[in-house]
PDB file of C-alpha atoms in Angstrom:
ATOM      1  CA  MET T   1     -18.358 -19.355   1.802  1.00  0.00           C
ATOM      2  CA  SER T   2     -15.965 -19.481  -1.154  1.00  0.00           C
ATOM      3  CA  MET T   3     -13.830 -16.503  -2.076  1.00  0.00           C
ATOM      4  CA  ASN T   4     -15.070 -14.308  -4.928  1.00  0.00           C
ATOM      5  CA  ILE T   5     -12.434 -13.231  -7.455  1.00  0.00           C
ATOM      6  CA  LEU T   6     -13.023 -10.705 -10.242  1.00  0.00           C
ATOM      7  CA  VAL T   7     -10.562 -10.927 -13.158  1.00  0.00           C
ATOM      8  CA  VAL T   8     -10.825  -7.765 -15.277  1.00  0.00           C
ATOM      9  CA  ILE T   9      -8.244  -8.833 -17.866  1.00  0.00           C
ATOM     10  CA  PRO T  10      -8.992 -10.231 -21.346  1.00  0.00           C
ATOM     11  CA  THR T  11      -8.353 -13.970 -21.087  1.00  0.00           C
ATOM     12  CA  THR T  12      -8.635 -17.070 -23.224  1.00  0.00           C
ATOM     13  CA  GLU T  13     -10.570 -20.091 -22.003  1.00  0.00           C
ATOM     14  CA  SER T  14      -7.316 -21.953 -21.306  1.00  0.00           C
ATOM     15  CA  GLN T  15      -6.061 -19.024 -19.212  1.00  0.00           C
ATOM     16  CA  ARG T  16      -9.338 -19.007 -17.289  1.00  0.00           C
ATOM     17  CA  GLU T  17      -8.900 -22.694 -16.530  1.00  0.00           C
ATOM     18  CA  GLU T  18      -5.388 -21.920 -15.252  1.00  0.00           C
ATOM     19  CA  PHE T  19      -6.814 -19.294 -12.889  1.00  0.00           C
ATOM     20  CA  ARG T  20      -9.450 -21.715 -11.606  1.00  0.00           C
ATOM     21  CA  ALA T  21      -6.845 -24.418 -11.063  1.00  0.00           C
ATOM     22  CA  ILE T  22      -4.871 -22.134  -8.748  1.00  0.00           C
ATOM     23  CA  MET T  23      -7.831 -21.674  -6.361  1.00  0.00           C
ATOM     24  CA  PRO T  24     -10.384 -24.412  -7.193  1.00  0.00           C
ATOM     25  CA  ALA T  25     -12.751 -23.486  -4.360  1.00  0.00           C
ATOM     26  CA  ALA T  26     -13.022 -19.844  -5.438  1.00  0.00           C
ATOM     27  CA  ARG T  27     -15.777 -18.310  -7.533  1.00  0.00           C
ATOM     28  CA  PHE T  28     -14.247 -16.526 -10.536  1.00  0.00           C
ATOM     29  CA  VAL T  29     -15.920 -13.839 -12.631  1.00  0.00           C
ATOM     30  CA  PHE T  30     -14.073 -12.870 -15.814  1.00  0.00           C
ATOM     31  CA  ALA T  31     -14.616  -9.518 -17.536  1.00  0.00           C
ATOM     32  CA  ASP T  32     -12.931  -6.965 -19.779  1.00  0.00           C
ATOM     33  CA  GLN T  33     -12.218  -3.501 -18.367  1.00  0.00           C
ATOM     34  CA  ARG T  34     -13.490  -1.944 -21.600  1.00  0.00           C
ATOM     35  CA  ASP T  35     -16.975  -3.368 -21.003  1.00  0.00           C
ATOM     36  CA  THR T  36     -19.655  -2.121 -18.610  1.00  0.00           C
ATOM     37  CA  PRO T  37     -19.311  -4.244 -15.458  1.00  0.00           C
ATOM     38  CA  THR T  38     -22.272  -6.525 -14.775  1.00  0.00           C
ATOM     39  CA  GLU T  39     -21.338  -7.186 -11.134  1.00  0.00           C
ATOM     40  CA  ASP T  40     -20.491  -4.846  -8.268  1.00  0.00           C
ATOM     41  CA  PRO T  41     -16.702  -4.813  -7.579  1.00  0.00           C
ATOM     42  CA  ARG T  42     -17.526  -4.370  -3.880  1.00  0.00           C
ATOM     43  CA  ASP T  43     -18.792  -7.966  -3.805  1.00  0.00           C
ATOM     44  CA  PHE T  44     -15.309  -9.416  -4.376  1.00  0.00           C
ATOM     45  CA  GLU T  45     -12.452 -10.272  -2.033  1.00  0.00           C
ATOM     46  CA  ILE T  46      -9.869 -10.162  -4.851  1.00  0.00           C
ATOM     47  CA  ILE T  47      -9.782  -8.018  -7.990  1.00  0.00           C
ATOM     48  CA  LEU T  48      -7.197  -8.736 -10.677  1.00  0.00           C
ATOM     49  CA  GLY T  49      -7.237  -5.911 -13.213  1.00  0.00           C
ATOM     50  CA  ASN T  50      -8.458  -2.326 -13.341  1.00  0.00           C
ATOM     51  CA  VAL T  51     -11.966  -1.282 -12.392  1.00  0.00           C
ATOM     52  CA  PRO T  52     -13.197   2.321 -12.058  1.00  0.00           C
ATOM     53  CA  PRO T  53     -11.765   3.598  -8.752  1.00  0.00           C
ATOM     54  CA  ALA T  54     -15.128   5.083  -7.775  1.00  0.00           C
ATOM     55  CA  SER T  55     -16.724   1.625  -8.003  1.00  0.00           C
ATOM     56  CA  ILE T  56     -14.614   0.258  -5.151  1.00  0.00           C
ATOM     57  CA  GLN T  57     -15.632   2.862  -2.558  1.00  0.00           C
ATOM     58  CA  ALA T  58     -13.101   1.633   0.013  1.00  0.00           C
ATOM     59  CA  SER T  59     -14.831  -1.746   0.169  1.00  0.00           C
ATOM     60  CA  PRO T  60     -13.834  -3.503   3.418  1.00  0.00           C
ATOM     61  CA  ARG T  61     -14.514  -6.830   1.726  1.00  0.00           C
ATOM     62  CA  LEU T  62     -11.669  -6.331  -0.773  1.00  0.00           C
ATOM     63  CA  THR T  63      -8.520  -7.916   0.663  1.00  0.00           C
ATOM     64  CA  TRP T  64      -6.249  -7.622  -2.384  1.00  0.00           C
ATOM     65  CA  MET T  65      -6.258  -5.829  -5.701  1.00  0.00           C
ATOM     66  CA  GLN T  66      -3.692  -6.193  -8.495  1.00  0.00           C
ATOM     67  CA  THR T  67      -3.847  -3.576 -11.230  1.00  0.00           C
ATOM     68  CA  SER T  68      -3.344  -4.660 -14.812  1.00  0.00           C
ATOM     69  CA  SER T  69      -1.384  -1.433 -15.321  1.00  0.00           C
ATOM     70  CA  ALA T  70       2.134  -0.643 -14.164  1.00  0.00           C
ATOM     71  CA  GLY T  71       0.885   2.627 -12.677  1.00  0.00           C
ATOM     72  CA  SER T  72      -1.477   2.581  -9.723  1.00  0.00           C
ATOM     73  CA  ASP T  73      -1.799   6.275  -8.804  1.00  0.00           C
ATOM     74  CA  ALA T  74      -5.587   6.240  -9.346  1.00  0.00           C
ATOM     75  CA  TYR T  75      -5.959   3.632  -6.581  1.00  0.00           C
ATOM     76  CA  VAL T  76      -3.668   5.127  -3.933  1.00  0.00           C
ATOM     77  CA  ARG T  77      -5.790   8.249  -3.583  1.00  0.00           C
ATOM     78  CA  PRO T  78      -7.544   8.580  -0.231  1.00  0.00           C
ATOM     79  CA  GLY T  79     -10.923   6.879  -0.058  1.00  0.00           C
ATOM     80  CA  VAL T  80     -10.466   4.522  -3.031  1.00  0.00           C
ATOM     81  CA  LEU T  81      -9.178   1.446  -1.180  1.00  0.00           C
ATOM     82  CA  ASP T  82      -9.755   0.404   2.399  1.00  0.00           C
ATOM     83  CA  PRO T  83      -6.525   0.898   4.403  1.00  0.00           C
ATOM     84  CA  ALA T  84      -6.320  -2.863   4.956  1.00  0.00           C
ATOM     85  CA  THR T  85      -6.523  -3.725   1.239  1.00  0.00           C
ATOM     86  CA  LEU T  86      -3.243  -4.949  -0.256  1.00  0.00           C
ATOM     87  CA  LEU T  87      -2.398  -3.309  -3.584  1.00  0.00           C
ATOM     88  CA  THR T  88      -0.048  -4.744  -6.199  1.00  0.00           C
ATOM     89  CA  CYS T  89       0.607  -3.705  -9.806  1.00  0.00           C
ATOM     90  CA  SER T  90       1.826  -5.092 -13.127  1.00  0.00           C
ATOM     91  CA  THR T  91       5.277  -3.538 -13.193  1.00  0.00           C
ATOM     92  CA  GLY T  92       7.419  -5.573 -15.562  1.00  0.00           C
ATOM     93  CA  ALA T  93       4.674  -6.262 -18.106  1.00  0.00           C
ATOM     94  CA  TYR T  94       5.093  -3.158 -20.263  1.00  0.00           C
ATOM     95  CA  GLY T  95       8.828  -2.749 -20.826  1.00  0.00           C
ATOM     96  CA  GLN T  96       8.898  -4.053 -24.386  1.00  0.00           C
ATOM     97  CA  ALA T  97       5.757  -2.317 -25.661  1.00  0.00           C
ATOM     98  CA  VAL T  98       6.261   1.155 -24.194  1.00  0.00           C
ATOM     99  CA  SER T  99      10.005   1.303 -24.826  1.00  0.00           C
ATOM    100  CA  GLU T 100       9.606   0.277 -28.474  1.00  0.00           C
ATOM    101  CA  HIS T 101       6.829   2.834 -29.033  1.00  0.00           C
ATOM    102  CA  LEU T 102       8.859   5.691 -27.555  1.00  0.00           C
ATOM    103  CA  PHE T 103      12.003   4.549 -29.370  1.00  0.00           C
ATOM    104  CA  ALA T 104      10.131   4.582 -32.677  1.00  0.00           C
ATOM    105  CA  SER T 105       8.647   7.994 -31.837  1.00  0.00           C
ATOM    106  CA  VAL T 106      12.046   9.515 -31.049  1.00  0.00           C
ATOM    107  CA  LEU T 107      13.511   8.198 -34.300  1.00  0.00           C
ATOM    108  CA  ALA T 108      10.499   9.500 -36.229  1.00  0.00           C
ATOM    109  CA  VAL T 109      10.968  12.993 -34.779  1.00  0.00           C
ATOM    110  CA  GLN T 110      14.726  12.945 -35.374  1.00  0.00           C
ATOM    111  CA  LYS T 111      14.134  11.985 -39.020  1.00  0.00           C
ATOM    112  CA  LYS T 112      11.189  14.434 -39.350  1.00  0.00           C
ATOM    113  CA  ILE T 113       8.831  11.655 -40.380  1.00  0.00           C
ATOM    114  CA  GLU T 114       5.865  13.587 -38.969  1.00  0.00           C
ATOM    115  CA  LEU T 115       6.716  16.539 -41.235  1.00  0.00           C
ATOM    116  CA  TYR T 116       6.942  14.315 -44.288  1.00  0.00           C
ATOM    117  CA  ARG T 117       3.611  12.727 -43.333  1.00  0.00           C
ATOM    118  CA  ASP T 118       2.115  16.236 -43.279  1.00  0.00           C
ATOM    119  CA  ASP T 119       3.671  16.866 -46.696  1.00  0.00           C
ATOM    120  CA  GLN T 120       2.195  13.630 -47.990  1.00  0.00           C
ATOM    121  CA  ARG T 121      -1.290  14.617 -46.850  1.00  0.00           C
ATOM    122  CA  SER T 122      -0.972  18.003 -48.561  1.00  0.00           C
ATOM    123  CA  HIS T 123       0.553  16.411 -51.714  1.00  0.00           C
ATOM    124  CA  ALA T 124       3.787  18.372 -51.241  1.00  0.00           C
ATOM    125  CA  TRP T 125       7.099  16.979 -52.537  1.00  0.00           C
ATOM    126  CA  GLY T 126       9.614  18.863 -50.400  1.00  0.00           C
ATOM    127  CA  ASP T 127      12.803  18.679 -48.355  1.00  0.00           C
ATOM    128  CA  GLU T 128      12.443  19.276 -44.615  1.00  0.00           C
ATOM    129  CA  GLY T 129      16.181  19.713 -44.073  1.00  0.00           C
ATOM    130  CA  ALA T 130      18.815  18.272 -41.755  1.00  0.00           C
ATOM    131  CA  VAL T 131      18.066  15.430 -39.367  1.00  0.00           C
ATOM    132  CA  THR T 132      19.756  13.979 -36.278  1.00  0.00           C
ATOM    133  CA  SER T 133      20.487  10.462 -35.037  1.00  0.00           C
ATOM    134  CA  LEU T 134      20.691   8.343 -31.912  1.00  0.00           C
ATOM    135  CA  ARG T 135      24.050   7.100 -33.108  1.00  0.00           C
ATOM    136  CA  VAL T 136      26.593   8.065 -30.393  1.00  0.00           C
ATOM    137  CA  ALA T 137      24.039  10.524 -28.977  1.00  0.00           C
ATOM    138  CA  THR T 138      23.697  11.198 -25.252  1.00  0.00           C
ATOM    139  CA  VAL T 139      20.286  10.035 -24.029  1.00  0.00           C
ATOM    140  CA  LEU T 140      18.842  10.961 -20.627  1.00  0.00           C
ATOM    141  CA  VAL T 141      16.200   8.508 -19.384  1.00  0.00           C
ATOM    142  CA  LEU T 142      14.023   9.876 -16.582  1.00  0.00           C
ATOM    143  CA  GLY T 143      12.796   6.851 -14.682  1.00  0.00           C
ATOM    144  CA  ALA T 144      15.316   4.022 -14.890  1.00  0.00           C
ATOM    145  CA  GLY T 145      12.919   1.237 -13.941  1.00  0.00           C
ATOM    146  CA  ASP T 146      11.631  -1.619 -16.077  1.00  0.00           C
ATOM    147  CA  ILE T 147      10.474   0.495 -19.039  1.00  0.00           C
ATOM    148  CA  GLY T 148      13.371   2.947 -18.858  1.00  0.00           C
ATOM    149  CA  THR T 149      15.864   0.091 -18.763  1.00  0.00           C
ATOM    150  CA  ALA T 150      14.242  -1.527 -21.813  1.00  0.00           C
ATOM    151  CA  PHE T 151      14.475   1.803 -23.642  1.00  0.00           C
ATOM    152  CA  ALA T 152      18.143   2.169 -22.665  1.00  0.00           C
ATOM    153  CA  ARG T 153      18.892  -1.258 -24.127  1.00  0.00           C
ATOM    154  CA  LEU T 154      17.415  -0.182 -27.467  1.00  0.00           C
ATOM    155  CA  CYS T 155      19.646   2.900 -27.399  1.00  0.00           C
ATOM    156  CA  GLN T 156      22.673   0.650 -26.844  1.00  0.00           C
ATOM    157  CA  ALA T 157      22.226  -0.727 -30.350  1.00  0.00           C
ATOM    158  CA  PHE T 158      22.951   2.807 -31.624  1.00  0.00           C
ATOM    159  CA  ASP T 159      26.012   3.185 -29.383  1.00  0.00           C
ATOM    160  CA  SER T 160      24.248   5.931 -27.450  1.00  0.00           C
ATOM    161  CA  ARG T 161      25.631   7.097 -24.121  1.00  0.00           C
ATOM    162  CA  VAL T 162      22.729   6.572 -21.722  1.00  0.00           C
ATOM    163  CA  ILE T 163      22.258   8.422 -18.447  1.00  0.00           C
ATOM    164  CA  GLY T 164      19.499   7.198 -16.156  1.00  0.00           C
ATOM    165  CA  MET T 165      17.732   9.232 -13.487  1.00  0.00           C
ATOM    166  CA  ARG T 166      15.932   7.555 -10.623  1.00  0.00           C
ATOM    167  CA  ARG T 167      14.787   8.527  -7.149  1.00  0.00           C
ATOM    168  CA  HIS T 168      17.096   6.003  -5.475  1.00  0.00           C
ATOM    169  CA  PRO T 169      20.170   5.806  -7.739  1.00  0.00           C
ATOM    170  CA  LEU T 170      22.102   2.587  -8.058  1.00  0.00           C
ATOM    171  CA  GLN T 171      25.616   1.998  -9.241  1.00  0.00           C
ATOM    172  CA  PRO T 172      25.701   2.454 -13.027  1.00  0.00           C
ATOM    173  CA  GLY T 173      25.706  -0.734 -15.030  1.00  0.00           C
ATOM    174  CA  ASP T 174      24.450  -2.220 -18.256  1.00  0.00           C
ATOM    175  CA  PRO T 175      22.619  -0.621 -20.046  1.00  0.00           C
ATOM    176  CA  PHE T 176      23.315   2.700 -18.248  1.00  0.00           C
ATOM    177  CA  ASP T 177      26.623   4.526 -18.482  1.00  0.00           C
ATOM    178  CA  GLU T 178      25.652   6.773 -15.563  1.00  0.00           C
ATOM    179  CA  ILE T 179      22.788   6.992 -13.075  1.00  0.00           C
ATOM    180  CA  VAL T 180      21.978  10.178 -11.201  1.00  0.00           C
ATOM    181  CA  PRO T 181      19.455  11.120  -8.491  1.00  0.00           C
ATOM    182  CA  ARG T 182      16.562  13.475  -9.215  1.00  0.00           C
ATOM    183  CA  ASP T 183      18.275  16.464  -7.607  1.00  0.00           C
ATOM    184  CA  ARG T 184      21.029  16.272 -10.246  1.00  0.00           C
ATOM    185  CA  VAL T 185      18.733  16.434 -13.269  1.00  0.00           C
ATOM    186  CA  TYR T 186      19.776  20.000 -14.099  1.00  0.00           C
ATOM    187  CA  ASP T 187      23.425  18.923 -14.095  1.00  0.00           C
ATOM    188  CA  VAL T 188      22.853  16.414 -16.893  1.00  0.00           C
ATOM    189  CA  LEU T 189      20.074  18.068 -18.929  1.00  0.00           C
ATOM    190  CA  PRO T 190      22.533  20.250 -20.916  1.00  0.00           C
ATOM    191  CA  GLN T 191      24.459  17.125 -21.970  1.00  0.00           C
ATOM    192  CA  ALA T 192      21.526  15.267 -23.493  1.00  0.00           C
ATOM    193  CA  ASP T 193      20.650  15.130 -27.186  1.00  0.00           C
ATOM    194  CA  VAL T 194      17.474  13.227 -26.267  1.00  0.00           C
ATOM    195  CA  VAL T 195      15.487  13.339 -23.019  1.00  0.00           C
ATOM    196  CA  VAL T 196      12.838  10.648 -22.491  1.00  0.00           C
ATOM    197  CA  SER T 197      10.597  10.329 -19.434  1.00  0.00           C
ATOM    198  CA  PHE T 198       8.892   7.251 -18.026  1.00  0.00           C
ATOM    199  CA  LEU T 199       8.252   8.840 -14.622  1.00  0.00           C
ATOM    200  CA  PRO T 200       5.062   8.160 -12.644  1.00  0.00           C
ATOM    201  CA  SER T 201       2.789  10.896 -11.361  1.00  0.00           C
ATOM    202  CA  THR T 202       3.938  12.043  -7.918  1.00  0.00           C
ATOM    203  CA  PRO T 203       4.089  15.416  -6.155  1.00  0.00           C
ATOM    204  CA  GLN T 204       7.813  15.496  -7.015  1.00  0.00           C
ATOM    205  CA  THR T 205       7.361  14.823 -10.736  1.00  0.00           C
ATOM    206  CA  ARG T 206       4.323  16.965 -11.554  1.00  0.00           C
ATOM    207  CA  ASN T 207       5.377  19.968 -13.670  1.00  0.00           C
ATOM    208  CA  LEU T 208       9.015  18.854 -13.523  1.00  0.00           C
ATOM    209  CA  ALA T 209       9.313  19.571 -17.254  1.00  0.00           C
ATOM    210  CA  ASP T 210       8.599  23.302 -17.073  1.00  0.00           C
ATOM    211  CA  ALA T 211      10.070  26.349 -18.821  1.00  0.00           C
ATOM    212  CA  SER T 212      13.290  26.152 -16.784  1.00  0.00           C
ATOM    213  CA  PHE T 213      13.634  22.456 -17.593  1.00  0.00           C
ATOM    214  CA  PHE T 214      13.316  23.000 -21.342  1.00  0.00           C
ATOM    215  CA  ALA T 215      15.626  26.044 -21.239  1.00  0.00           C
ATOM    216  CA  ALA T 216      18.292  23.876 -19.604  1.00  0.00           C
ATOM    217  CA  MET T 217      18.140  21.353 -22.436  1.00  0.00           C
ATOM    218  CA  LYS T 218      20.614  21.537 -25.274  1.00  0.00           C
ATOM    219  CA  THR T 219      19.528  23.588 -28.284  1.00  0.00           C
ATOM    220  CA  GLY T 220      18.340  21.168 -30.964  1.00  0.00           C
ATOM    221  CA  ALA T 221      17.556  18.365 -28.492  1.00  0.00           C
ATOM    222  CA  VAL T 222      14.485  16.109 -28.612  1.00  0.00           C
ATOM    223  CA  PHE T 223      12.074  15.516 -25.720  1.00  0.00           C
ATOM    224  CA  ALA T 224       9.700  12.556 -25.337  1.00  0.00           C
ATOM    225  CA  ASN T 225       7.236  11.523 -22.643  1.00  0.00           C
ATOM    226  CA  GLY T 226       5.808   8.049 -22.140  1.00  0.00           C
ATOM    227  CA  GLY T 227       5.157   8.285 -18.405  1.00  0.00           C
ATOM    228  CA  ARG T 228       2.465  10.643 -17.133  1.00  0.00           C
ATOM    229  CA  GLY T 229       1.109  13.772 -18.785  1.00  0.00           C
ATOM    230  CA  ASP T 230       1.227  15.956 -15.683  1.00  0.00           C
ATOM    231  CA  LEU T 231       5.027  15.899 -15.835  1.00  0.00           C
ATOM    232  CA  VAL T 232       4.909  18.534 -18.584  1.00  0.00           C
ATOM    233  CA  ASP T 233       4.018  22.217 -18.600  1.00  0.00           C
ATOM    234  CA  GLU T 234       2.480  21.991 -22.056  1.00  0.00           C
ATOM    235  CA  ASP T 235       2.592  25.746 -22.741  1.00  0.00           C
ATOM    236  CA  ALA T 236       6.313  25.733 -21.965  1.00  0.00           C
ATOM    237  CA  LEU T 237       6.858  22.785 -24.292  1.00  0.00           C
ATOM    238  CA  VAL T 238       4.957  24.489 -27.117  1.00  0.00           C
ATOM    239  CA  GLU T 239       7.077  27.620 -26.660  1.00  0.00           C
ATOM    240  CA  ALA T 240      10.335  25.628 -26.635  1.00  0.00           C
ATOM    241  CA  LEU T 241       9.310  23.946 -29.892  1.00  0.00           C
ATOM    242  CA  ARG T 242       8.002  27.019 -31.676  1.00  0.00           C
ATOM    243  CA  SER T 243      11.086  29.054 -30.744  1.00  0.00           C
ATOM    244  CA  GLY T 244      13.321  26.388 -32.260  1.00  0.00           C
ATOM    245  CA  HIS T 245      15.136  25.727 -28.987  1.00  0.00           C
ATOM    246  CA  LEU T 246      14.013  22.090 -29.166  1.00  0.00           C
ATOM    247  CA  ALA T 247      14.210  20.291 -32.499  1.00  0.00           C
ATOM    248  CA  GLY T 248      11.148  18.197 -31.785  1.00  0.00           C
ATOM    249  CA  ALA T 249       9.143  16.233 -29.254  1.00  0.00           C
ATOM    250  CA  ALA T 250       7.010  13.110 -28.959  1.00  0.00           C
ATOM    251  CA  LEU T 251       4.181  12.604 -26.460  1.00  0.00           C
ATOM    252  CA  ASP T 252       2.196   9.448 -25.813  1.00  0.00           C
ATOM    253  CA  VAL T 253       0.601  11.030 -22.731  1.00  0.00           C
ATOM    254  CA  THR T 254      -0.907  14.477 -22.172  1.00  0.00           C
ATOM    255  CA  ARG T 255      -2.144  16.398 -19.148  1.00  0.00           C
ATOM    256  CA  THR T 256      -5.780  16.022 -20.234  1.00  0.00           C
ATOM    257  CA  GLU T 257      -6.859  12.868 -22.056  1.00  0.00           C
ATOM    258  CA  PRO T 258      -8.385  12.786 -24.590  1.00  0.00           C
ATOM    259  CA  LEU T 259      -6.429  15.831 -25.734  1.00  0.00           C
ATOM    260  CA  PRO T 260      -8.901  18.752 -26.084  1.00  0.00           C
ATOM    261  CA  ALA T 261      -9.619  19.868 -29.643  1.00  0.00           C
ATOM    262  CA  ASP T 262      -8.393  23.392 -28.867  1.00  0.00           C
ATOM    263  CA  SER T 263      -5.037  22.300 -27.412  1.00  0.00           C
ATOM    264  CA  PRO T 264      -2.070  24.006 -29.109  1.00  0.00           C
ATOM    265  CA  LEU T 265      -0.272  20.648 -29.072  1.00  0.00           C
ATOM    266  CA  TRP T 266      -2.270  19.563 -32.145  1.00  0.00           C
ATOM    267  CA  ASP T 267      -0.756  22.245 -34.360  1.00  0.00           C
ATOM    268  CA  VAL T 268       2.948  22.248 -33.492  1.00  0.00           C
ATOM    269  CA  PRO T 269       4.616  20.893 -36.662  1.00  0.00           C
ATOM    270  CA  ASN T 270       7.607  19.269 -34.983  1.00  0.00           C
ATOM    271  CA  LEU T 271       5.562  17.501 -32.308  1.00  0.00           C
ATOM    272  CA  LEU T 272       4.360  13.891 -32.621  1.00  0.00           C
ATOM    273  CA  VAL T 273       1.364  13.031 -30.430  1.00  0.00           C
ATOM    274  CA  THR T 274      -0.067   9.540 -29.970  1.00  0.00           C
ATOM    275  CA  PRO T 275      -3.171   8.916 -27.798  1.00  0.00           C
ATOM    276  CA  HIS T 276      -1.700   6.980 -24.844  1.00  0.00           C
ATOM    277  CA  VAL T 277      -1.399   3.778 -26.854  1.00  0.00           C
ATOM    278  CA  ALA T 278       2.183   2.707 -26.131  1.00  0.00           C
ATOM    279  CA  GLY T 279       0.976   0.354 -23.444  1.00  0.00           C
ATOM    280  CA  PHE T 280      -2.408  -1.290 -22.895  1.00  0.00           C
ATOM    281  CA  TYR T 281      -2.721  -4.574 -24.836  1.00  0.00           C
ATOM    282  CA  HIS T 282      -1.832  -3.470 -28.352  1.00  0.00           C
ATOM    283  CA  LEU T 283       1.167  -5.819 -28.222  1.00  0.00           C
ATOM    284  CA  GLN T 284       0.132  -9.405 -27.480  1.00  0.00           C
ATOM    285  CA  ALA T 285       3.240  -9.948 -25.357  1.00  0.00           C
ATOM    286  CA  THR T 286       1.987  -7.274 -22.947  1.00  0.00           C
ATOM    287  CA  LEU T 287      -1.310  -9.043 -22.305  1.00  0.00           C
ATOM    288  CA  ASP T 288       0.518 -12.350 -21.877  1.00  0.00           C
ATOM    289  CA  ASN T 289       2.795 -10.686 -19.310  1.00  0.00           C
ATOM    290  CA  VAL T 290      -0.133  -9.171 -17.380  1.00  0.00           C
ATOM    291  CA  VAL T 291      -1.919 -12.527 -17.189  1.00  0.00           C
ATOM    292  CA  ALA T 292       1.283 -14.316 -16.102  1.00  0.00           C
ATOM    293  CA  LEU T 293       1.944 -11.771 -13.342  1.00  0.00           C
ATOM    294  CA  ALA T 294      -1.633 -12.053 -12.056  1.00  0.00           C
ATOM    295  CA  GLN T 295      -1.463 -15.853 -12.016  1.00  0.00           C
ATOM    296  CA  ALA T 296       1.935 -15.865 -10.300  1.00  0.00           C
ATOM    297  CA  ASN T 297       0.725 -13.555  -7.543  1.00  0.00           C
ATOM    298  CA  LEU T 298      -2.502 -15.536  -7.139  1.00  0.00           C
ATOM    299  CA  ARG T 299      -0.407 -18.671  -6.543  1.00  0.00           C
ATOM    300  CA  ARG T 300       1.555 -16.791  -3.874  1.00  0.00           C
ATOM    301  CA  TYR T 301      -1.653 -15.537  -2.308  1.00  0.00           C
ATOM    302  CA  ALA T 302      -3.122 -19.042  -2.191  1.00  0.00           C
ATOM    303  CA  ALA T 303       0.087 -20.364  -0.628  1.00  0.00           C
ATOM    304  CA  GLY T 304       0.280 -17.561   1.929  1.00  0.00           C
ATOM    305  CA  GLU T 305       3.528 -16.257   0.418  1.00  0.00           C
ATOM    306  CA  PRO T 306       4.528 -12.580   0.028  1.00  0.00           C
ATOM    307  CA  LEU T 307       3.278 -10.991  -3.195  1.00  0.00           C
ATOM    308  CA  VAL T 308       5.475  -9.189  -5.708  1.00  0.00           C
ATOM    309  CA  ASN T 309       5.001  -5.611  -6.974  1.00  0.00           C
ATOM    310  CA  VAL T 310       3.443  -4.426  -3.713  1.00  0.00           C
ATOM    311  CA  VAL T 311       2.524  -0.729  -3.928  1.00  0.00           C
ATOM    312  CA  ALA T 312       3.377   1.378  -0.873  1.00  0.00           C
ATOM    313  CA  ARG T 313       0.390   3.387   0.367  1.00  0.00           C
TER     314      ARG T 313
END
């Protein structure tokens, strides 16, 4: 019996032919994760792309799954995957898209673009006052992986001093001027003019950005989050913004998505919120990267070679 492979990634016909050429004897089914699936994911030995976690139901038939996302926390929860199923992810595909989105968001907040957009909508010709800059600013990047490193490189163009925080710190090197472990975050928070997070959701990161975290930040600093929404105590962030302790903030992720209509985040003037759109496939290069990673790992799988981006479970 031939192997059944479900590819839940938007693909062109030429890309589909490339997949088939890697494993000619396999049966491929191509779909888009935004569509209602027409086949049961439990009928496949390999899934490339994201399907609803509940649809897998720890299928013993599934030998390998590669997420089309960099994050894979939804699939490491108990009962989603069979213990024998190998899980890999698309780390490395999103660095350009997410870093550019958060970089643009930080600049917009520093220049009060969101306030001027509000003025435009209300037909008000006003002056929102002093602004800040990334030029020679100190930037703290929480999560110095692929996306955080891409963001740090953008900051280099502004001659920013960039401090990276990661669970297993390495020796500092381009583009980071300093790298610290997580237990030193409160040592460097008071130095930062801008704090940006790309951290995943883990027991150690949930609610990391709480009232104490924001109080430790420099008065007039900017906070931005492009990682996971459960990093932030949203009430504490609202208070830090409304009190004037923070100059502004930008969020591409929130604790509950979609953001509830009654959330106070909607009405904070110096807060820019975007609906988790930094990643996905809005930038064509991201989709190209996801497809290339899936094809590269499929070649390794077919050759019996170790896969890349293996997720520890």
